[in-house]
PDB file of C-alpha atoms and ligand atoms in Angstrom:
ATOM      1  CA  MET A  21     109.330 116.247  -4.887  1.00  0.00           C
ATOM      2  CA  THR A  22     111.083 119.300  -3.478  1.00  0.00           C
ATOM      3  CA  ALA A  23     110.886 119.541   0.275  1.00  0.00           C
ATOM      4  CA  GLN A  24     109.402 122.420   2.188  1.00  0.00           C
ATOM      5  CA  ILE A  25     112.109 124.165   4.151  1.00  0.00           C
ATOM      6  CA  ILE A  26     111.452 124.297   7.891  1.00  0.00           C
ATOM      7  CA  LYS A  27     112.575 127.814   8.719  1.00  0.00           C
ATOM      8  CA  GLY A  28     113.799 127.478  12.276  1.00  0.00           C
ATOM      9  CA  LYS A  29     114.934 131.061  12.359  1.00  0.00           C
ATOM     10  CA  GLU A  30     111.419 132.334  11.666  1.00  0.00           C
ATOM     11  CA  VAL A  31     109.785 129.938  14.131  1.00  0.00           C
ATOM     12  CA  ALA A  32     112.358 130.942  16.757  1.00  0.00           C
ATOM     13  CA  GLN A  33     111.601 134.611  16.154  1.00  0.00           C
ATOM     14  CA  GLU A  34     107.862 134.045  16.566  1.00  0.00           C
ATOM     15  CA  ILE A  35     108.390 132.307  19.898  1.00  0.00           C
ATOM     16  CA  ARG A  36     110.836 134.977  21.060  1.00  0.00           C
ATOM     17  CA  THR A  37     108.349 137.736  20.243  1.00  0.00           C
ATOM     18  CA  ALA A  38     105.717 135.999  22.389  1.00  0.00           C
ATOM     19  CA  LEU A  39     108.270 135.469  25.180  1.00  0.00           C
ATOM     20  CA  LYS A  40     109.264 139.147  25.090  1.00  0.00           C
ATOM     21  CA  GLU A  41     105.666 140.102  25.724  1.00  0.00           C
ATOM     22  CA  GLU A  42     105.417 137.597  28.551  1.00  0.00           C
ATOM     23  CA  VAL A  43     108.630 138.887  30.146  1.00  0.00           C
ATOM     24  CA  SER A  44     107.327 142.420  29.947  1.00  0.00           C
ATOM     25  CA  GLY A  45     104.172 141.322  31.814  1.00  0.00           C
ATOM     26  CA  LEU A  46     106.255 139.584  34.478  1.00  0.00           C
ATOM     27  CA  LYS A  47     108.358 142.715  34.926  1.00  0.00           C
ATOM     28  CA  GLU A  48     105.222 144.765  35.561  1.00  0.00           C
ATOM     29  CA  ASN A  49     104.635 142.410  38.471  1.00  0.00           C
ATOM     30  CA  GLY A  50     108.205 142.880  39.716  1.00  0.00           C
ATOM     31  CA  LEU A  51     109.650 139.641  38.370  1.00  0.00           C
ATOM     32  CA  VAL A  52     112.709 139.839  36.116  1.00  0.00           C
ATOM     33  CA  PRO A  53     113.769 136.381  34.863  1.00  0.00           C
ATOM     34  CA  GLY A  54     117.527 135.929  35.360  1.00  0.00           C
ATOM     35  CA  LEU A  55     119.994 133.545  33.721  1.00  0.00           C
ATOM     36  CA  ALA A  56     123.609 132.893  34.715  1.00  0.00           C
ATOM     37  CA  VAL A  57     125.909 131.300  32.176  1.00  0.00           C
ATOM     38  CA  ILE A  58     129.261 129.982  33.353  1.00  0.00           C
ATOM     39  CA  ILE A  59     132.030 129.482  30.838  1.00  0.00           C
ATOM     40  CA  VAL A  60     135.361 127.922  31.767  1.00  0.00           C
ATOM     41  CA  GLY A  61     138.350 128.577  29.514  1.00  0.00           C
ATOM     42  CA  GLU A  62     138.424 130.128  26.078  1.00  0.00           C
ATOM     43  CA  ASN A  63     137.039 127.589  23.620  1.00  0.00           C
ATOM     44  CA  PRO A  64     136.089 129.905  20.713  1.00  0.00           C
ATOM     45  CA  ALA A  65     132.937 127.961  19.770  1.00  0.00           C
ATOM     46  CA  SER A  66     131.772 127.961  23.390  1.00  0.00           C
ATOM     47  CA  LEU A  67     132.490 131.692  23.727  1.00  0.00           C
ATOM     48  CA  SER A  68     130.438 132.437  20.654  1.00  0.00           C
ATOM     49  CA  TYR A  69     127.502 130.265  21.880  1.00  0.00           C
ATOM     50  CA  VAL A  70     127.592 131.955  25.275  1.00  0.00           C
ATOM     51  CA  ARG A  71     127.614 135.439  23.764  1.00  0.00           C
ATOM     52  CA  ALA A  72     124.688 134.491  21.532  1.00  0.00           C
ATOM     53  CA  LYS A  73     122.739 133.336  24.598  1.00  0.00           C
ATOM     54  CA  HIS A  74     123.512 136.581  26.457  1.00  0.00           C
ATOM     55  CA  LYS A  75     122.439 138.688  23.476  1.00  0.00           C
ATOM     56  CA  ALA A  76     119.205 136.723  23.017  1.00  0.00           C
ATOM     57  CA  CYS A  77     118.360 137.238  26.706  1.00  0.00           C
ATOM     58  CA  GLY A  78     118.904 140.986  26.373  1.00  0.00           C
ATOM     59  CA  GLU A  79     116.648 141.167  23.328  1.00  0.00           C
ATOM     60  CA  ILE A  80     113.631 139.787  25.173  1.00  0.00           C
ATOM     61  CA  GLY A  81     114.277 141.435  28.540  1.00  0.00           C
ATOM     62  CA  ILE A  82     115.787 138.524  30.492  1.00  0.00           C
ATOM     63  CA  TYR A  83     118.579 139.585  32.857  1.00  0.00           C
ATOM     64  CA  SER A  84     121.705 137.567  32.138  1.00  0.00           C
ATOM     65  CA  GLU A  85     125.241 137.291  33.465  1.00  0.00           C
ATOM     66  CA  ILE A  86     128.181 135.631  31.812  1.00  0.00           C
ATOM     67  CA  ILE A  87     130.579 134.306  34.437  1.00  0.00           C
ATOM     68  CA  GLU A  88     133.959 133.727  32.813  1.00  0.00           C
ATOM     69  CA  LYS A  89     136.376 131.477  34.663  1.00  0.00           C
ATOM     70  CA  ASP A  90     139.957 130.666  33.875  1.00  0.00           C
ATOM     71  CA  ALA A  91     140.599 127.166  32.511  1.00  0.00           C
ATOM     72  CA  SER A  92     142.723 126.521  35.621  1.00  0.00           C
ATOM     73  CA  ILE A  93     139.796 126.901  38.053  1.00  0.00           C
ATOM     74  CA  THR A  94     139.546 123.961  40.463  1.00  0.00           C
ATOM     75  CA  GLU A  95     136.469 121.782  40.485  1.00  0.00           C
ATOM     76  CA  GLU A  96     135.873 122.801  44.100  1.00  0.00           C
ATOM     77  CA  ASP A  97     135.840 126.508  43.236  1.00  0.00           C
ATOM     78  CA  LEU A  98     133.521 125.909  40.298  1.00  0.00           C
ATOM     79  CA  LEU A  99     131.127 123.975  42.545  1.00  0.00           C
ATOM     80  CA  SER A 100     131.148 126.839  45.086  1.00  0.00           C
ATOM     81  CA  GLU A 101     130.329 129.277  42.298  1.00  0.00           C
ATOM     82  CA  ILE A 102     127.321 127.142  41.379  1.00  0.00           C
ATOM     83  CA  ASP A 103     126.246 126.936  45.016  1.00  0.00           C
ATOM     84  CA  ALA A 104     126.197 130.720  45.231  1.00  0.00           C
ATOM     85  CA  LEU A 105     124.023 130.896  42.098  1.00  0.00           C
ATOM     86  CA  ASN A 106     121.692 128.237  43.504  1.00  0.00           C
ATOM     87  CA  GLU A 107     121.143 130.579  46.471  1.00  0.00           C
ATOM     88  CA  ASN A 108     120.903 133.791  44.443  1.00  0.00           C
ATOM     89  CA  PRO A 109     117.237 134.915  44.271  1.00  0.00           C
ATOM     90  CA  ASP A 110     117.856 137.056  41.158  1.00  0.00           C
ATOM     91  CA  ILE A 111     119.005 134.005  39.184  1.00  0.00           C
ATOM     92  CA  HIS A 112     116.357 131.533  38.030  1.00  0.00           C
ATOM     93  CA  GLY A 113     118.344 129.631  35.423  1.00  0.00           C
ATOM     94  CA  ILE A 114     121.927 128.330  35.568  1.00  0.00           C
ATOM     95  CA  LEU A 115     123.854 126.954  32.623  1.00  0.00           C
ATOM     96  CA  VAL A 116     127.432 125.720  32.587  1.00  0.00           C
ATOM     97  CA  GLN A 117     128.685 125.689  29.022  1.00  0.00           C
ATOM     98  CA  LEU A 118     130.102 122.310  28.008  1.00  0.00           C
ATOM     99  CA  PRO A 119     132.645 120.912  27.355  1.00  0.00           C
ATOM    100  CA  LEU A 120     134.653 121.606  30.511  1.00  0.00           C
ATOM    101  CA  PRO A 121     138.432 121.236  30.915  1.00  0.00           C
ATOM    102  CA  LYS A 122     139.541 117.635  31.471  1.00  0.00           C
ATOM    103  CA  HIS A 123     140.398 118.090  35.171  1.00  0.00           C
ATOM    104  CA  ILE A 124     136.788 118.950  36.019  1.00  0.00           C
ATOM    105  CA  ASN A 125     134.191 116.225  36.449  1.00  0.00           C
ATOM    106  CA  GLU A 126     131.268 117.247  34.250  1.00  0.00           C
ATOM    107  CA  LYS A 127     128.822 115.027  36.139  1.00  0.00           C
ATOM    108  CA  ALA A 128     129.698 116.583  39.497  1.00  0.00           C
ATOM    109  CA  VAL A 129     129.123 120.031  37.999  1.00  0.00           C
ATOM    110  CA  ILE A 130     125.759 119.165  36.458  1.00  0.00           C
ATOM    111  CA  ASN A 131     124.632 117.459  39.656  1.00  0.00           C
ATOM    112  CA  LYS A 132     125.496 120.584  41.654  1.00  0.00           C
ATOM    113  CA  ILE A 133     123.080 122.805  39.734  1.00  0.00           C
ATOM    114  CA  SER A 134     119.725 122.936  41.509  1.00  0.00           C
ATOM    115  CA  ALA A 135     117.277 120.875  39.424  1.00  0.00           C
ATOM    116  CA  LEU A 136     114.856 123.818  39.782  1.00  0.00           C
ATOM    117  CA  LYS A 137     117.351 126.118  38.031  1.00  0.00           C
ATOM    118  CA  ASP A 138     118.641 123.593  35.500  1.00  0.00           C
ATOM    119  CA  VAL A 139     117.328 125.303  32.359  1.00  0.00           C
ATOM    120  CA  ASP A 140     119.582 123.098  30.200  1.00  0.00           C
ATOM    121  CA  GLY A 141     117.629 120.029  31.349  1.00  0.00           C
ATOM    122  CA  PHE A 142     120.859 118.110  32.006  1.00  0.00           C
ATOM    123  CA  HIS A 143     120.398 117.348  35.736  1.00  0.00           C
ATOM    124  CA  PRO A 144     119.584 113.674  36.379  1.00  0.00           C
ATOM    125  CA  VAL A 145     116.320 114.686  38.094  1.00  0.00           C
ATOM    126  CA  ASN A 146     115.163 116.459  34.934  1.00  0.00           C
ATOM    127  CA  VAL A 147     116.458 113.660  32.694  1.00  0.00           C
ATOM    128  CA  GLY A 148     114.557 111.120  34.821  1.00  0.00           C
ATOM    129  CA  ASN A 149     111.357 113.156  34.776  1.00  0.00           C
ATOM    130  CA  MET A 150     111.651 113.525  31.014  1.00  0.00           C
ATOM    131  CA  LEU A 151     112.000 109.738  30.691  1.00  0.00           C
ATOM    132  CA  ILE A 152     108.762 109.120  32.566  1.00  0.00           C
ATOM    133  CA  GLY A 153     106.982 112.041  30.909  1.00  0.00           C
ATOM    134  CA  ASP A 154     106.657 114.197  34.036  1.00  0.00           C
ATOM    135  CA  ASP A 155     106.896 117.959  34.287  1.00  0.00           C
ATOM    136  CA  CYS A 156     110.547 119.067  33.963  1.00  0.00           C
ATOM    137  CA  TYR A 157     112.928 121.307  32.050  1.00  0.00           C
ATOM    138  CA  LEU A 158     113.488 119.686  28.684  1.00  0.00           C
ATOM    139  CA  PRO A 159     116.936 119.868  27.069  1.00  0.00           C
ATOM    140  CA  CYS A 160     116.898 122.764  24.612  1.00  0.00           C
ATOM    141  CA  THR A 161     117.925 121.221  21.287  1.00  0.00           C
ATOM    142  CA  PRO A 162     115.636 118.169  21.526  1.00  0.00           C
ATOM    143  CA  ASP A 163     112.759 120.371  22.705  1.00  0.00           C
ATOM    144  CA  GLY A 164     113.368 122.714  19.758  1.00  0.00           C
ATOM    145  CA  ILE A 165     113.333 119.780  17.333  1.00  0.00           C
ATOM    146  CA  ILE A 166     109.938 118.554  18.564  1.00  0.00           C
ATOM    147  CA  GLU A 167     108.588 122.107  18.346  1.00  0.00           C
ATOM    148  CA  LEU A 168     109.785 122.416  14.729  1.00  0.00           C
ATOM    149  CA  ILE A 169     108.205 119.104  13.688  1.00  0.00           C
ATOM    150  CA  LYS A 170     104.909 120.003  15.370  1.00  0.00           C
ATOM    151  CA  ARG A 171     104.830 123.439  13.770  1.00  0.00           C
ATOM    152  CA  SER A 172     105.362 121.902  10.329  1.00  0.00           C
ATOM    153  CA  GLY A 173     101.788 120.655  10.837  1.00  0.00           C
ATOM    154  CA  GLU A 174     102.765 116.980  10.535  1.00  0.00           C
ATOM    155  CA  ASP A 175     101.693 114.426  13.141  1.00  0.00           C
ATOM    156  CA  ILE A 176     104.462 112.611  15.013  1.00  0.00           C
ATOM    157  CA  SER A 177     102.151 109.920  16.392  1.00  0.00           C
ATOM    158  CA  GLY A 178     102.549 106.514  14.726  1.00  0.00           C
ATOM    159  CA  LYS A 179     105.449 107.568  12.517  1.00  0.00           C
ATOM    160  CA  HIS A 180     108.742 105.702  12.434  1.00  0.00           C
ATOM    161  CA  ALA A 181     111.373 108.128  13.742  1.00  0.00           C
ATOM    162  CA  VAL A 182     115.030 107.246  13.265  1.00  0.00           C
ATOM    163  CA  VAL A 183     117.556 109.191  15.332  1.00  0.00           C
ATOM    164  CA  VAL A 184     121.142 108.928  14.117  1.00  0.00           C
ATOM    165  CA  GLY A 185     123.438 109.692  17.069  1.00  0.00           C
ATOM    166  CA  ARG A 186     123.135 108.820  20.755  1.00  0.00           C
ATOM    167  CA  SER A 187     124.670 111.725  22.658  1.00  0.00           C
ATOM    168  CA  ASN A 188     123.296 112.691  26.045  1.00  0.00           C
ATOM    169  CA  ILE A 189     122.653 116.230  24.777  1.00  0.00           C
ATOM    170  CA  VAL A 190     120.686 115.391  21.614  1.00  0.00           C
ATOM    171  CA  GLY A 191     120.354 111.783  20.402  1.00  0.00           C
ATOM    172  CA  LYS A 192     119.118 110.044  23.550  1.00  0.00           C
ATOM    173  CA  PRO A 193     116.758 112.800  24.761  1.00  0.00           C
ATOM    174  CA  VAL A 194     115.228 113.485  21.340  1.00  0.00           C
ATOM    175  CA  ALA A 195     114.532 109.749  20.997  1.00  0.00           C
ATOM    176  CA  MET A 196     112.701 109.858  24.357  1.00  0.00           C
ATOM    177  CA  LEU A 197     110.679 112.926  23.376  1.00  0.00           C
ATOM    178  CA  LEU A 198     109.693 111.357  20.039  1.00  0.00           C
ATOM    179  CA  LEU A 199     108.568 108.265  21.940  1.00  0.00           C
ATOM    180  CA  GLN A 200     106.560 110.484  24.284  1.00  0.00           C
ATOM    181  CA  GLU A 201     104.863 111.866  21.149  1.00  0.00           C
ATOM    182  CA  ASN A 202     103.934 108.287  20.195  1.00  0.00           C
ATOM    183  CA  ALA A 203     106.465 107.762  17.410  1.00  0.00           C
ATOM    184  CA  THR A 204     108.031 104.345  16.892  1.00  0.00           C
ATOM    185  CA  VAL A 205     111.669 105.146  17.570  1.00  0.00           C
ATOM    186  CA  THR A 206     114.937 103.613  16.372  1.00  0.00           C
ATOM    187  CA  VAL A 207     118.275 104.972  17.572  1.00  0.00           C
ATOM    188  CA  ALA A 208     121.145 104.335  15.142  1.00  0.00           C
ATOM    189  CA  HIS A 209     124.788 105.058  15.960  1.00  0.00           C
ATOM    190  CA  SER A 210     128.393 104.415  15.004  1.00  0.00           C
ATOM    191  CA  ARG A 211     128.109 100.648  15.681  1.00  0.00           C
ATOM    192  CA  THR A 212     124.850 100.233  13.795  1.00  0.00           C
ATOM    193  CA  LYS A 213     125.004  97.706  10.967  1.00  0.00           C
ATOM    194  CA  ASN A 214     123.234  98.396   7.664  1.00  0.00           C
ATOM    195  CA  MET A 215     122.691 102.046   8.536  1.00  0.00           C
ATOM    196  CA  ARG A 216     121.111 102.860   5.187  1.00  0.00           C
ATOM    197  CA  GLU A 217     118.502 100.091   5.525  1.00  0.00           C
ATOM    198  CA  ILE A 218     117.429 101.718   8.772  1.00  0.00           C
ATOM    199  CA  THR A 219     117.494 105.377   7.758  1.00  0.00           C
ATOM    200  CA  LYS A 220     115.478 104.503   4.637  1.00  0.00           C
ATOM    201  CA  GLN A 221     112.642 103.348   6.903  1.00  0.00           C
ATOM    202  CA  ALA A 222     112.394 106.723   8.621  1.00  0.00           C
ATOM    203  CA  ASP A 223     109.259 108.850   8.266  1.00  0.00           C
ATOM    204  CA  ILE A 224     111.137 111.280  10.521  1.00  0.00           C
ATOM    205  CA  LEU A 225     114.935 111.296  10.391  1.00  0.00           C
ATOM    206  CA  VAL A 226     116.938 113.227  12.994  1.00  0.00           C
ATOM    207  CA  ALA A 227     120.647 113.439  12.181  1.00  0.00           C
ATOM    208  CA  ALA A 228     122.783 114.375  15.189  1.00  0.00           C
ATOM    209  CA  VAL A 229     126.205 112.929  14.518  1.00  0.00           C
ATOM    210  CA  GLY A 230     128.606 115.774  13.727  1.00  0.00           C
ATOM    211  CA  LYS A 231     129.828 114.478  10.350  1.00  0.00           C
ATOM    212  CA  PRO A 232     129.364 116.835   7.422  1.00  0.00           C
ATOM    213  CA  ASN A 233     126.970 115.615   4.715  1.00  0.00           C
ATOM    214  CA  LEU A 234     126.873 112.060   6.137  1.00  0.00           C
ATOM    215  CA  ILE A 235     123.262 111.551   5.064  1.00  0.00           C
ATOM    216  CA  GLY A 236     122.577 111.685   1.330  1.00  0.00           C
ATOM    217  CA  ALA A 237     119.471 111.312  -0.845  1.00  0.00           C
ATOM    218  CA  GLU A 238     120.058 107.554  -1.128  1.00  0.00           C
ATOM    219  CA  ASP A 239     119.660 107.248   2.671  1.00  0.00           C
ATOM    220  CA  ILE A 240     116.202 108.818   2.755  1.00  0.00           C
ATOM    221  CA  LYS A 241     112.693 107.450   2.342  1.00  0.00           C
ATOM    222  CA  PRO A 242     110.815 109.624  -0.158  1.00  0.00           C
ATOM    223  CA  GLY A 243     108.577 112.065   1.702  1.00  0.00           C
ATOM    224  CA  ALA A 244     110.483 111.863   5.003  1.00  0.00           C
ATOM    225  CA  ILE A 245     110.751 114.771   7.439  1.00  0.00           C
ATOM    226  CA  VAL A 246     114.487 115.425   7.829  1.00  0.00           C
ATOM    227  CA  ILE A 247     115.864 117.296  10.837  1.00  0.00           C
ATOM    228  CA  ASP A 248     119.551 118.178  10.647  1.00  0.00           C
ATOM    229  CA  VAL A 249     121.204 118.899  13.986  1.00  0.00           C
ATOM    230  CA  GLY A 250     124.775 118.877  12.649  1.00  0.00           C
ATOM    231  CA  VAL A 251     126.855 122.043  12.854  1.00  0.00           C
ATOM    232  CA  ASN A 252     130.118 121.250  11.093  1.00  0.00           C
ATOM    233  CA  ARG A 253     132.657 123.883  10.142  1.00  0.00           C
ATOM    234  CA  LEU A 254     134.242 123.009   6.783  1.00  0.00           C
ATOM    235  CA  GLU A 255     137.803 123.921   5.832  1.00  0.00           C
ATOM    236  CA  SER A 256     136.341 126.592   3.566  1.00  0.00           C
ATOM    237  CA  GLY A 257     134.877 128.204   6.697  1.00  0.00           C
ATOM    238  CA  LYS A 258     131.320 127.381   5.612  1.00  0.00           C
ATOM    239  CA  LEU A 259     128.901 125.573   7.914  1.00  0.00           C
ATOM    240  CA  ALA A 260     127.534 122.204   6.855  1.00  0.00           C
ATOM    241  CA  GLY A 261     124.959 119.969   8.475  1.00  0.00           C
ATOM    242  CA  ASP A 262     125.055 116.181   8.793  1.00  0.00           C
ATOM    243  CA  VAL A 263     122.659 116.062   5.847  1.00  0.00           C
ATOM    244  CA  ASP A 264     123.543 116.814   2.238  1.00  0.00           C
ATOM    245  CA  PHE A 265     120.874 119.493   1.944  1.00  0.00           C
ATOM    246  CA  GLU A 266     120.929 119.959  -1.843  1.00  0.00           C
ATOM    247  CA  SER A 267     120.315 116.303  -2.727  1.00  0.00           C
ATOM    248  CA  VAL A 268     118.086 115.385   0.226  1.00  0.00           C
ATOM    249  CA  LYS A 269     115.703 118.289  -0.326  1.00  0.00           C
ATOM    250  CA  GLU A 270     114.727 116.647  -3.626  1.00  0.00           C
ATOM    251  CA  VAL A 271     113.539 113.507  -1.793  1.00  0.00           C
ATOM    252  CA  ALA A 272     112.236 114.705   1.599  1.00  0.00           C
ATOM    253  CA  SER A 273     108.876 116.376   2.321  1.00  0.00           C
ATOM    254  CA  TYR A 274     110.324 118.732   4.939  1.00  0.00           C
ATOM    255  CA  ILE A 275     113.921 119.591   5.744  1.00  0.00           C
ATOM    256  CA  THR A 276     115.733 121.937   8.130  1.00  0.00           C
ATOM    257  CA  PRO A 277     118.618 123.987   6.697  1.00  0.00           C
ATOM    258  CA  VAL A 278     122.011 124.571   8.348  1.00  0.00           C
ATOM    259  CA  PRO A 279     122.361 127.311   9.419  1.00  0.00           C
ATOM    260  CA  GLY A 280     118.863 128.631  10.174  1.00  0.00           C
ATOM    261  CA  GLY A 281     117.120 125.370  11.150  1.00  0.00           C
ATOM    262  CA  VAL A 282     117.548 123.720  14.528  1.00  0.00           C
ATOM    263  CA  GLY A 283     120.261 126.134  15.769  1.00  0.00           C
ATOM    264  CA  PRO A 284     118.087 129.193  16.457  1.00  0.00           C
ATOM    265  CA  MET A 285     115.566 126.982  18.276  1.00  0.00           C
ATOM    266  CA  THR A 286     118.097 125.829  20.871  1.00  0.00           C
ATOM    267  CA  ILE A 287     118.600 129.287  22.350  1.00  0.00           C
ATOM    268  CA  THR A 288     114.886 130.002  22.081  1.00  0.00           C
ATOM    269  CA  MET A 289     114.044 126.960  24.201  1.00  0.00           C
ATOM    270  CA  LEU A 290     116.656 128.125  26.733  1.00  0.00           C
ATOM    271  CA  LEU A 291     114.869 131.485  26.935  1.00  0.00           C
ATOM    272  CA  ARG A 292     111.547 129.692  27.365  1.00  0.00           C
ATOM    273  CA  ASN A 293     112.934 127.475  30.127  1.00  0.00           C
ATOM    274  CA  THR A 294     114.365 130.528  31.912  1.00  0.00           C
ATOM    275  CA  VAL A 295     110.998 132.291  31.859  1.00  0.00           C
ATOM    276  CA  GLU A 296     109.337 129.108  33.151  1.00  0.00           C
ATOM    277  CA  ALA A 297     111.985 128.825  35.875  1.00  0.00           C
ATOM    278  CA  ALA A 298     111.352 132.402  37.017  1.00  0.00           C
ATOM    279  CA  LYS A 299     107.625 131.730  37.249  1.00  0.00           C
ATOM    280  CA  LYS A 300     108.107 128.428  39.098  1.00  0.00           C
ATOM    281  CA  ILE A 301     110.671 129.700  41.586  1.00  0.00           C
ATOM    282  CA  SER A 302     108.816 132.921  42.412  1.00  0.00           C
ATOM    283  CA  LYS A 303     105.498 131.117  43.090  1.00  0.00           C
TER     284      LYS A 303
HETATM  285  N1  GUN B 404     127.556 122.667  24.663  1.00  0.00           N
HETATM  286  C1  GUN B 404     126.979 122.370  23.483  1.00  0.00           C
HETATM  287  N2  GUN B 404     125.641 122.448  23.561  1.00  0.00           N
HETATM  288  C2  GUN B 404     125.364 122.801  24.826  1.00  0.00           C
HETATM  289  C3  GUN B 404     124.147 123.045  25.523  1.00  0.00           C
HETATM  290  O1  GUN B 404     123.031 122.944  24.998  1.00  0.00           O
HETATM  291  N3  GUN B 404     124.278 123.407  26.829  1.00  0.00           N
HETATM  292  C4  GUN B 404     125.484 123.507  27.435  1.00  0.00           C
HETATM  293  N4  GUN B 404     125.494 123.832  28.714  1.00  0.00           N
HETATM  294  N5  GUN B 404     126.619 123.278  26.821  1.00  0.00           N
HETATM  295  C5  GUN B 404     126.562 122.937  25.514  1.00  0.00           C
END
């Protein structure tokens, strides 16, 4: 069997086109969705993510600001900056790019963002609402993953989903969202024993570890849906996922490529959350 490729880039484009139309309608009614992105320091990967977010906003008509702060900024000053954005009526979504410098408490920063403007879905209020299945901003990468699986046309309900990785940004929330969709969910991680025995049971496998080509064909149940969240830069400069795409695509039924799979969906879900935030806040 050769897997069907889940083309995240195309799905993302479809959603962005629909969002662009929606934003244009909102603008006719005087509402311009606004996103503020704060970046602290000069981490090159973070800078490139932040620029990509800014560009994507511009393309669909969302107003966006990048607020660049020196790595030496104090936690207090960063919190005041967030306070000002919480009060700013032109800004509906606030995102602080992670990671932050060591001297700044990430939790304090996330907690400071108004839950109503937390388009990253990282604030404990949103995390809690997600856990109990209430209305909230969902974290962008997990939300994008669910969207991709649904749009493949496959049912999630009743399937055994195995998530490899337990980060707060991807592993834990995607496990919760899969559960909400009625999957039977296993979370595997670095301390898991007999990893292969577990991944081989997966009807849906989500790999979110950050180790290039960790998952090979021998780890996969034939016909599984394989979602690769890994973005690993190889010494050659090429990007690799956590899944060995070439071998796994011969065993899986669906697979996401890297790049062009989950990645483009993350920013798209951020755009969607920002539009939702504008509508909610202006009500
Ligand atoms: N760093 C890596 N991924 C993310 C993300 O989705 N949001 C933020 N704020 N920082 C990140």
